[in-house]
Structures are given as structure tokens and as C-alpha cells.
N, CA, C and O atoms as a printed pandas DataFrame, in Angstrom:
     atom_number atom_name residue_name chain_id  residue_number  x_coord  y_coord  z_coord
0              1         N          MET        A               1   14.427  -40.016  -62.903
1              2        CA          MET        A               1   13.057  -39.451  -62.996
2              3         C          MET        A               1   12.002  -40.517  -62.853
3              4         O          MET        A               1   11.882  -41.509  -63.572
4              5         N          SER        A               2   11.171  -40.135  -61.711
5              6        CA          SER        A               2   10.282  -41.355  -61.468
6              7         C          SER        A               2    9.081  -41.519  -62.636
7              8         O          SER        A               2    8.841  -40.704  -63.527
8              9         N          GLU        A               3    8.443  -42.701  -62.405
9             10        CA          GLU        A               3    7.518  -42.897  -63.450
10            11         C          GLU        A               3    6.286  -41.954  -63.458
11            12         O          GLU        A               3    5.798  -41.599  -64.531
12            13         N          GLN        A               4    5.785  -41.548  -62.273
13            14        CA          GLN        A               4    4.670  -40.816  -62.042
14            15         C          GLN        A               4    5.075  -39.225  -62.667
15            16         O          GLN        A               4    4.145  -38.436  -62.831
16            17         N          HIS        A               5    6.123  -38.910  -62.915
17            18        CA          HIS        A               5    6.394  -37.612  -63.647
18            19         C          HIS        A               5    6.558  -37.537  -65.140
19            20         O          HIS        A               5    6.854  -36.530  -65.783
20            21         N          LEU        A               6    6.304  -38.843  -65.638
21            22        CA          LEU        A               6    6.392  -38.907  -67.188
22            23         C          LEU        A               6    5.383  -38.526  -67.966
23            24         O          LEU        A               6    4.279  -38.721  -67.457
24            25         N          GLU        A               7    5.383  -38.084  -68.954
25            26        CA          GLU        A               7    4.402  -37.850  -69.821
26            27         C          GLU        A               7    4.355  -38.924  -71.054
27            28         O          GLU        A               7    5.362  -38.961  -71.762
28            29         N          VAL        A               8    3.343  -39.744  -71.349
29            30        CA          VAL        A               8    3.479  -40.952  -72.047
30            31         C          VAL        A               8    2.364  -40.537  -73.333
31            32         O          VAL        A               8    1.243  -40.035  -73.251
32            33         N          LEU        A               9    3.112  -40.938  -74.461
33            34        CA          LEU        A               9    2.179  -40.877  -75.768
34            35         C          LEU        A               9    2.448  -42.150  -76.348
35            36         O          LEU        A               9    3.607  -42.558  -76.421
36            37         N          SER        A              10    1.342  -42.909  -76.827
37            38        CA          SER        A              10    1.468  -44.016  -77.428
38            39         C          SER        A              10    0.470  -43.930  -78.537
39            40         O          SER        A              10   -0.642  -43.417  -78.405
40            41         N          ILE        A              11    0.941  -44.475  -79.665
41            42        CA          ILE        A              11    0.423  -44.296  -81.079
42            43         C          ILE        A              11    0.168  -45.810  -81.687
43            44         O          ILE        A              11    1.119  -46.505  -82.044
44            45         N          LYS        A              12   -1.005  -46.192  -81.759
45            46        CA          LYS        A              12   -1.291  -47.500  -82.327
46            47         C          LYS        A              12   -1.966  -47.430  -83.572
47            48         O          LYS        A              12   -3.067  -46.942  -83.318
48            49         N          ARG        A              13   -1.876  -47.669  -84.817
49            50        CA          ARG        A              13   -2.967  -47.681  -85.766
50            51         C          ARG        A              13   -2.769  -48.697  -86.643
51            52         O          ARG        A              13   -1.611  -49.070  -86.833
52            53         N          SER        A              14   -3.773  -49.280  -87.283
53            54        CA          SER        A              14   -3.567  -50.211  -88.191
54            55         C          SER        A              14   -2.883  -50.032  -89.331
55            56         O          SER        A              14   -2.981  -49.059  -90.079
56            57         N          HIS        A              15   -2.031  -51.181  -89.497
57            58        CA          HIS        A              15   -1.277  -51.132  -90.678
58            59         C          HIS        A              15   -1.672  -50.519  -91.811
59            60         O          HIS        A              15   -1.042  -49.636  -92.392
60            61         N          ASP        A              16   -2.811  -51.024  -92.163
61            62        CA          ASP        A              16   -3.602  -50.628  -93.503
62            63         C          ASP        A              16   -4.321  -49.287  -93.623
63            64         O          ASP        A              16   -4.801  -48.833  -94.662
64            65         N          SER        A              17   -4.330  -48.718  -92.426
65            66        CA          SER        A              17   -4.955  -47.227  -92.439
66            67         C          SER        A              17   -4.038  -46.170  -92.956
67            68         O          SER        A              17   -2.910  -46.506  -93.315
68            69         N          SER        A              18   -4.401  -44.977  -93.024
69            70        CA          SER        A              18   -3.674  -43.859  -93.494
70            71         C          SER        A              18   -2.798  -43.440  -92.577
71            72         O          SER        A              18   -1.730  -42.981  -92.981
72            73         N          ASP        A              19   -3.060  -43.508  -91.199
73            74        CA          ASP        A              19   -2.177  -43.161  -90.180
74            75         C          ASP        A              19   -1.191  -44.269  -89.847
75            76         O          ASP        A              19   -0.133  -44.094  -89.244
76            77         N          GLY        A              20   -1.655  -45.433  -90.307
77            78        CA          GLY        A              20   -0.587  -46.673  -90.245
78            79         C          GLY        A              20    0.502  -46.371  -91.284
79            80         O          GLY        A              20    1.709  -46.354  -91.041
80            81         N          SER        A              21   -0.078  -46.132  -92.481
81            82        CA          SER        A              21    0.762  -45.986  -93.603
82            83         C          SER        A              21    1.876  -44.678  -93.486
83            84         O          SER        A              21    3.027  -44.708  -93.921
84            85         N          LEU        A              22    1.257  -43.587  -92.822
85            86        CA          LEU        A              22    2.168  -42.587  -92.294
86            87         C          LEU        A              22    3.288  -42.736  -91.237
87            88         O          LEU        A              22    4.353  -42.125  -91.322
88            89         N          LEU        A              23    2.968  -43.614  -90.207
89            90        CA          LEU        A              23    3.743  -44.024  -89.124
90            91         C          LEU        A              23    4.941  -45.066  -90.006
91            92         O          LEU        A              23    6.144  -44.909  -89.796
92            93         N          GLN        A              24    4.490  -45.987  -90.870
93            94        CA          GLN        A              24    5.413  -46.667  -91.549
94            95         C          GLN        A              24    6.403  -45.918  -92.535
95            96         O          GLN        A              24    7.580  -46.268  -92.632
96            97         N          PHE        A              25    5.917  -44.970  -93.192
97            98        CA          PHE        A              25    6.691  -44.182  -93.844
98            99         C          PHE        A              25    7.894  -43.521  -93.000
99           100         O          PHE        A              25    9.100  -43.665  -93.202
100          101         N          LEU        A              26    7.248  -42.753  -91.993
101          102        CA          LEU        A              26    8.216  -42.370  -91.032
102          103         C          LEU        A              26    9.412  -43.229  -90.386
103          104         O          LEU        A              26   10.560  -42.816  -90.224
104          105         N          ARG        A              27    9.002  -44.303  -90.101
105          106        CA          ARG        A              27    9.666  -45.336  -89.660
106          107         C          ARG        A              27   10.925  -45.823  -90.800
107          108         O          ARG        A              27   12.135  -45.872  -90.579
108          109         N          GLU        A              28   10.359  -46.079  -91.784
109          110        CA          GLU        A              28   11.289  -46.562  -93.107
110          111         C          GLU        A              28   12.245  -45.349  -93.434
111          112         O          GLU        A              28   13.355  -45.631  -93.886
112          113         N          HIS        A              29   11.915  -44.032  -93.246
113          114        CA          HIS        A              29   12.680  -42.820  -93.592
114          115         C          HIS        A              29   13.324  -42.153  -92.237
115          116         O          HIS        A              29   13.993  -41.122  -92.303
116          117         N          GLU        A              30   13.165  -42.567  -91.489
117          118        CA          GLU        A              30   13.639  -41.808  -90.028
118          119         C          GLU        A              30   14.959  -41.410  -90.131
119          120         O          GLU        A              30   15.225  -40.296  -89.680
120          121         N          LYS        A              31   15.917  -42.122  -90.663
121          122        CA          LYS        A              31   17.443  -41.999  -90.686
122          123         C          LYS        A              31   17.629  -40.866  -91.717
123          124         O          LYS        A              31   18.426  -39.959  -91.481
124          125         N          LYS        A              32   16.911  -40.901  -92.849
125          126        CA          LYS        A              32   17.169  -39.910  -93.843
126          127         C          LYS        A              32   16.281  -38.587  -93.265
127          128         O          LYS        A              32   16.880  -37.513  -93.327
128          129         N          ILE        A              33   15.159  -38.568  -92.809
129          130        CA          ILE        A              33   14.480  -37.317  -92.341
130          131         C          ILE        A              33   15.351  -36.769  -91.139
131          132         O          ILE        A              33   15.600  -35.564  -91.140
132          133         N          SER        A              34   15.810  -37.523  -90.162
133          134        CA          SER        A              34   16.532  -36.838  -88.895
134          135         C          SER        A              34   17.537  -37.545  -88.382
135          136         O          SER        A              34   18.422  -36.937  -87.781
136          137         N          GLY        A              35   17.590  -38.783  -88.501
137          138        CA          GLY        A              35   18.676  -39.675  -87.986
138          139         C          GLY        A              35   18.510  -39.885  -86.418
139          140         O          GLY        A              35   19.389  -40.374  -85.709
140          141         N          ARG        A              36   17.206  -39.430  -85.949
141          142        CA          ARG        A              36   17.040  -39.305  -84.451
142          143         C          ARG        A              36   16.011  -40.275  -84.228
143          144         O          ARG        A              36   16.108  -40.655  -83.061
144          145         N          GLY        A              37   15.044  -40.863  -84.836
145          146        CA          GLY        A              37   14.215  -42.137  -84.457
146          147         C          GLY        A              37   12.831  -41.243  -84.689
147          148         O          GLY        A              37   12.694  -40.024  -84.798
148          149         N          LEU        A              38   11.929  -42.249  -84.720
149          150        CA          LEU        A              38   10.651  -41.812  -85.020
150          151         C          LEU        A              38   10.096  -40.982  -83.904
151          152         O          LEU        A              38    9.496  -39.948  -84.196
152          153         N          THR        A              39   10.253  -41.368  -82.548
153          154        CA          THR        A              39    9.776  -40.247  -81.413
154          155         C          THR        A              39   10.129  -39.051  -81.610
155          156         O          THR        A              39    9.369  -38.092  -81.474
156          157         N          LYS        A              40   11.319  -38.980  -81.950
157          158        CA          LYS        A              40   12.053  -37.550  -82.068
158          159         C          LYS        A              40   11.376  -36.788  -83.311
159          160         O          LYS        A              40   11.192  -35.573  -83.229
160          161         N          ILE        A              41   11.026  -37.461  -84.394
161          162        CA          ILE        A              41   10.379  -36.886  -85.554
162          163         C          ILE        A              41    9.015  -36.286  -85.379
163          164         O          ILE        A              41    8.670  -35.229  -85.908
164          165         N          VAL        A              42    8.212  -37.076  -84.552
165          166        CA          VAL        A              42    6.877  -36.936  -84.031
166          167         C          VAL        A              42    6.950  -35.923  -83.169
167          168         O          VAL        A              42    6.069  -35.072  -83.296
168          169         N          LEU        A              43    7.957  -35.719  -82.101
169          170        CA          LEU        A              43    7.877  -34.585  -81.213
170          171         C          LEU        A              43    8.379  -33.363  -81.758
171          172         O          LEU        A              43    7.848  -32.329  -81.353
172          173         N          ASN        A              44    9.341  -33.278  -82.634
173          174        CA          ASN        A              44    9.833  -32.244  -83.394
174          175         C          ASN        A              44    8.584  -31.442  -84.090
175          176         O          ASN        A              44    8.318  -30.247  -83.965
176          177         N          THR        A              45    7.824  -32.536  -84.934
177          178        CA          THR        A              45    6.887  -31.862  -85.543
178          179         C          THR        A              45    5.788  -31.387  -84.764
179          180         O          THR        A              45    5.242  -30.354  -85.154
180          181         N          LEU        A              46    5.338  -31.988  -83.669
181          182        CA          LEU        A              46    4.466  -31.225  -82.647
182          183         C          LEU        A              46    4.940  -30.168  -81.946
183          184         O          LEU        A              46    4.141  -29.370  -81.456
184          185         N          ARG        A              47    6.244  -30.014  -81.804
185          186        CA          ARG        A              47    7.000  -28.801  -81.220
186          187         C          ARG        A              47    6.742  -27.615  -82.316
187          188         O          ARG        A              47    6.186  -26.546  -82.065
188          189         N          THR        A              48    7.220  -27.993  -83.484
189          190        CA          THR        A              48    7.060  -26.844  -84.337
190          191         C          THR        A              48    5.832  -26.302  -84.623
191          192         O          THR        A              48    5.778  -25.153  -85.061
192          193         N          TYR        A              49    4.793  -26.980  -84.437
193          194        CA          TYR        A              49    3.403  -26.583  -84.722
194          195         C          TYR        A              49    2.743  -25.924  -83.450
195          196         O          TYR        A              49    2.095  -24.882  -83.548
196          197         N          TRP        A              50    2.923  -26.530  -82.337
197          198        CA          TRP        A              50    2.250  -26.042  -81.016
198          199         C          TRP        A              50    3.158  -25.338  -80.054
199          200         O          TRP        A              50    2.634  -24.679  -79.156
200          201         N          TRP        A              51    4.454  -25.404  -80.144
201          202        CA          TRP        A              51    5.196  -24.765  -78.887
202          203         C          TRP        A              51    4.804  -23.257  -78.692
203          204         O          TRP        A              51    4.582  -22.851  -77.551
204          205         N          PRO        A              52    4.729  -22.552  -79.597
205          206        CA          PRO        A              52    4.488  -21.192  -79.483
206          207         C          PRO        A              52    3.070  -20.887  -78.509
207          208         O          PRO        A              52    2.876  -19.984  -77.696
208          209         N          ASN        A              53    2.387  -21.754  -78.840
209          210        CA          ASN        A              53    1.007  -21.680  -77.799
210          211         C          ASN        A              53    1.265  -22.169  -76.592
211          212         O          ASN        A              53    0.741  -21.549  -75.667
212          213         N          VAL        A              54    2.081  -23.331  -76.249
213          214        CA          VAL        A              54    2.422  -23.599  -75.027
214          215         C          VAL        A              54    3.184  -22.483  -74.355
215          216         O          VAL        A              54    3.011  -22.315  -73.148
216          217         N          LEU        A              55    4.103  -21.622  -75.098
217          218        CA          LEU        A              55    4.799  -20.800  -74.265
218          219         C          LEU        A              55    4.134  -19.491  -73.926
219          220         O          LEU        A              55    4.549  -18.725  -73.056
220          221         N          LYS        A              56    3.100  -19.297  -74.659
221          222        CA          LYS        A              56    2.264  -18.118  -74.598
222          223         C          LYS        A              56    1.075  -18.621  -73.295
223          224         O          LYS        A              56    0.652  -17.756  -72.529
224          225         N          ARG        A              57    0.678  -19.882  -73.179
225          226        CA          ARG        A              57   -0.201  -20.187  -72.073
226          227         C          ARG        A              57    0.832  -20.323  -70.835
227          228         O          ARG        A              57    0.272  -20.415  -69.743
228          229         N          GLN        A              58    2.159  -20.350  -70.821
229          230        CA          GLN        A              58    3.007  -20.156  -69.718
230          231         C          GLN        A              58    3.586  -18.893  -69.329
231          232         O          GLN        A              58    4.346  -18.654  -68.391
232          233         N          GLY        A              59    3.090  -18.108  -70.223
233          234        CA          GLY        A              59    3.173  -16.835  -69.701
234          235         C          GLY        A              59    4.568  -16.171  -70.084
235          236         O          GLY        A              59    5.109  -15.286  -69.421
236          237         N          ALA        A              60    5.074  -16.738  -71.268
237          238        CA          ALA        A              60    6.565  -16.326  -71.671
238          239         C          ALA        A              60    6.318  -15.067  -71.976
239          240         O          ALA        A              60    5.182  -14.597  -72.044
240          241         N          ASP        A              61    7.676  -14.259  -72.238
241          242        CA          ASP        A              61    7.946  -12.823  -72.242
242          243         C          ASP        A              61    7.716  -12.571  -73.791
243          244         O          ASP        A              61    7.601  -13.605  -74.449
244          245         N          LYS        A              62    7.634  -11.436  -74.451
245          246        CA          LYS        A              62    7.387  -11.084  -75.631
246          247         C          LYS        A              62    8.516  -11.771  -76.530
247          248         O          LYS        A              62    8.282  -12.519  -77.479
248          249         N          ASN        A              63    9.664  -11.429  -76.115
249          250        CA          ASN        A              63   10.856  -11.677  -76.894
250          251         C          ASN        A              63   11.065  -13.329  -76.968
251          252         O          ASN        A              63   11.641  -13.707  -77.988
252          253         N          THR        A              64   10.760  -14.133  -76.229
253          254        CA          THR        A              64   10.808  -15.556  -76.117
254          255         C          THR        A              64    9.724  -16.134  -77.024
255          256         O          THR        A              64    9.909  -17.145  -77.703
256          257         N          LEU        A              65    8.579  -15.441  -77.002
257          258        CA          LEU        A              65    7.410  -15.678  -77.750
258          259         C          LEU        A              65    7.768  -15.494  -79.100
259          260         O          LEU        A              65    7.710  -16.428  -79.900
260          261         N          GLU        A              66    8.166  -14.261  -79.442
261          262        CA          GLU        A              66    8.428  -13.924  -80.818
262          263         C          GLU        A              66    9.697  -14.749  -81.641
263          264         O          GLU        A              66    9.729  -15.050  -82.834
264          265         N          ILE        A              67   10.643  -14.984  -80.667
265          266        CA          ILE        A              67   11.597  -15.808  -81.256
266          267         C          ILE        A              67   10.960  -17.555  -81.488
267          268         O          ILE        A              67   11.311  -18.156  -82.503
268          269         N          ALA        A              68   10.259  -18.072  -80.718
269          270        CA          ALA        A              68    9.455  -19.286  -81.011
270          271         C          ALA        A              68    8.732  -19.379  -82.151
271          272         O          ALA        A              68    8.872  -20.287  -82.971
272          273         N          VAL        A              69    7.702  -18.173  -82.271
273          274        CA          VAL        A              69    6.872  -18.019  -83.613
274          275         C          VAL        A              69    7.622  -18.010  -84.585
275          276         O          VAL        A              69    7.254  -18.738  -85.507
276          277         N          MET        A              70    8.811  -17.298  -84.775
277          278        CA          MET        A              70    9.497  -17.170  -85.950
278          279         C          MET        A              70   10.227  -18.247  -86.264
279          280         O          MET        A              70   10.403  -18.481  -87.460
280          281         N          TYR        A              71   10.835  -19.175  -85.204
281          282        CA          TYR        A              71   11.258  -20.419  -85.485
282          283         C          TYR        A              71   10.333  -21.600  -86.152
283          284         O          TYR        A              71   10.624  -22.449  -86.994
284          285         N          SER        A              72    9.089  -21.327  -85.443
285          286        CA          SER        A              72    7.982  -22.237  -85.908
286          287         C          SER        A              72    7.489  -21.985  -87.306
287          288         O          SER        A              72    7.164  -22.967  -87.975
288          289         N          VAL        A              73    7.389  -20.688  -87.862
289          290        CA          VAL        A              73    6.975  -20.045  -89.201
290          291         C          VAL        A              73    7.837  -20.534  -90.205
291          292         O          VAL        A              73    7.473  -21.117  -91.226
292          293         N          SER        A              74    9.188  -20.230  -89.816
293          294        CA          SER        A              74   10.393  -20.800  -90.934
294          295         C          SER        A              74   10.298  -22.361  -91.158
295          296         O          SER        A              74   10.465  -22.892  -92.256
296          297         N          HIS        A              75   10.041  -22.957  -90.114
297          298        CA          HIS        A              75   10.087  -24.276  -90.365
298          299         C          HIS        A              75    8.909  -24.703  -91.115
299          300         O          HIS        A              75    9.031  -25.532  -92.017
300          301         N          LEU        A              76    7.681  -24.157  -90.785
301          302        CA          LEU        A              76    6.613  -24.544  -91.624
302          303         C          LEU        A              76    6.649  -24.185  -93.062
303          304         O          LEU        A              76    6.202  -24.824  -94.014
304          305         N          GLU        A              77    7.365  -22.854  -93.039
305          306        CA          GLU        A              77    7.479  -22.396  -94.616
306          307         C          GLU        A              77    8.180  -23.351  -95.376
307          308         O          GLU        A              77    7.744  -23.795  -96.439
308          309         N          ILE        A              78    9.414  -23.735  -94.791
309          310        CA          ILE        A              78   10.104  -24.770  -95.499
310          311         C          ILE        A              78    9.260  -26.173  -95.814
311          312         O          ILE        A              78    9.274  -26.701  -96.926
312          313         N          GLN        A              79    8.539  -26.685  -94.699
313          314        CA          GLN        A              79    7.631  -27.595  -95.248
314          315         C          GLN        A              79    6.748  -27.389  -96.352
315          316         O          GLN        A              79    6.611  -28.173  -97.291
316          317         N          ILE        A              80    6.080  -26.163  -96.181
317          318        CA          ILE        A              80    5.213  -25.824  -97.462
318          319         C          ILE        A              80    5.789  -25.964  -98.753
319          320         O          ILE        A              80    5.289  -26.492  -99.746
320          321         N          SER        A              81    7.132  -25.315  -98.591
321          322        CA          SER        A              81    7.990  -25.426  -99.919
322          323         C          SER        A              81    8.217  -26.709 -100.480
323          324         O          SER        A              81    8.168  -26.937 -101.689
324          325         N          LEU        A              82    8.513  -27.708  -99.428
325          326        CA          LEU        A              82    8.747  -28.949  -99.725
326          327         C          LEU        A              82    7.520  -29.718 -100.501
327          328         O          LEU        A              82    7.695  -30.419 -101.497
328          329         N          LEU        A              83    6.389  -29.497  -99.947
329          330        CA          LEU        A              83    5.074  -30.177 -100.165
330          331         C          LEU        A              83    4.896  -29.608 -101.579
331          332         O          LEU        A              83    4.755  -30.476 -102.441
332          333         N          LYS        A              84    4.869  -28.236 -102.033
333          334        CA          LYS        A              84    4.841  -27.727 -103.294
334          335         C          LYS        A              84    5.705  -28.413 -104.361
335          336         O          LYS        A              84    5.388  -28.719 -105.510
336          337         N          HIS        A              85    6.725  -28.565 -103.796
337          338        CA          HIS        A              85    7.818  -29.250 -104.870
338          339         C          HIS        A              85    7.231  -30.708 -105.176
339          340         O          HIS        A              85    7.545  -31.178 -106.269
340          341         N          LEU        A              86    6.517  -31.383 -104.441
341          342        CA          LEU        A              86    6.140  -32.833 -104.965
342          343         C          LEU        A              86    5.091  -32.541 -105.992
343          344         O          LEU        A              86    4.830  -33.456 -106.772
344          345         N          LEU        A              87    4.409  -31.338 -106.120
345          346        CA          LEU        A              87    3.446  -31.423 -107.394
346          347         C          LEU        A              87    4.211  -31.001 -108.780
347          348         O          LEU        A              87    3.587  -30.822 -109.826
348          349         N          LYS        A              88    5.594  -30.865 -108.675
349          350        CA          LYS        A              88    6.222  -30.521 -109.759
350          351         C          LYS        A              88    6.581  -31.805 -110.497
351          352         O          LYS        A              88    7.188  -31.753 -111.567
């Protein structure tokens, strides 16, 4: 794949900022979270949240869009449950 066809995302944040703390947390726990590295964690998070919108924009058929939405909703519901558990 040539360099001109790559999408590149670079995230740099001050270590003592809230975003920097988040990135540090993910880096420290990446093996426990997914075992796939920080980039994979970030992309998986973005995909779960935004992928159905991308598919709709690309003109995906109803069945494909429905599967993507159900996948995203189920993963987001799990995340909501985990967040609620933090309060217990």
C-alpha cells in the first residue's frame, strides 16, 4: 500500500491533561482491555460509535445497516453497564 493512500491519525496530548491521563490509562491497561495495542483500542471504540453512520453514508443495504447498528448498540450497552458498575 502506498503512503498516499493511508489515513493517518496522530494524537498528542500533554501528560497532565485529562486526555493525556486517558491515553496513559489505555496504554497501561491495553493488554487487559484487548491485548491488541492502543491503536486497536482507539479504532475499535471509534468503530463501535460511528461505523453505522459510515455505512449509511456509503449506501449500505438495510440488512447490513441493521446488523451494524445492533452490534454497536450491544457493545455500547455493555459499556454502559460497566460504567454503572463503577458506582457500586
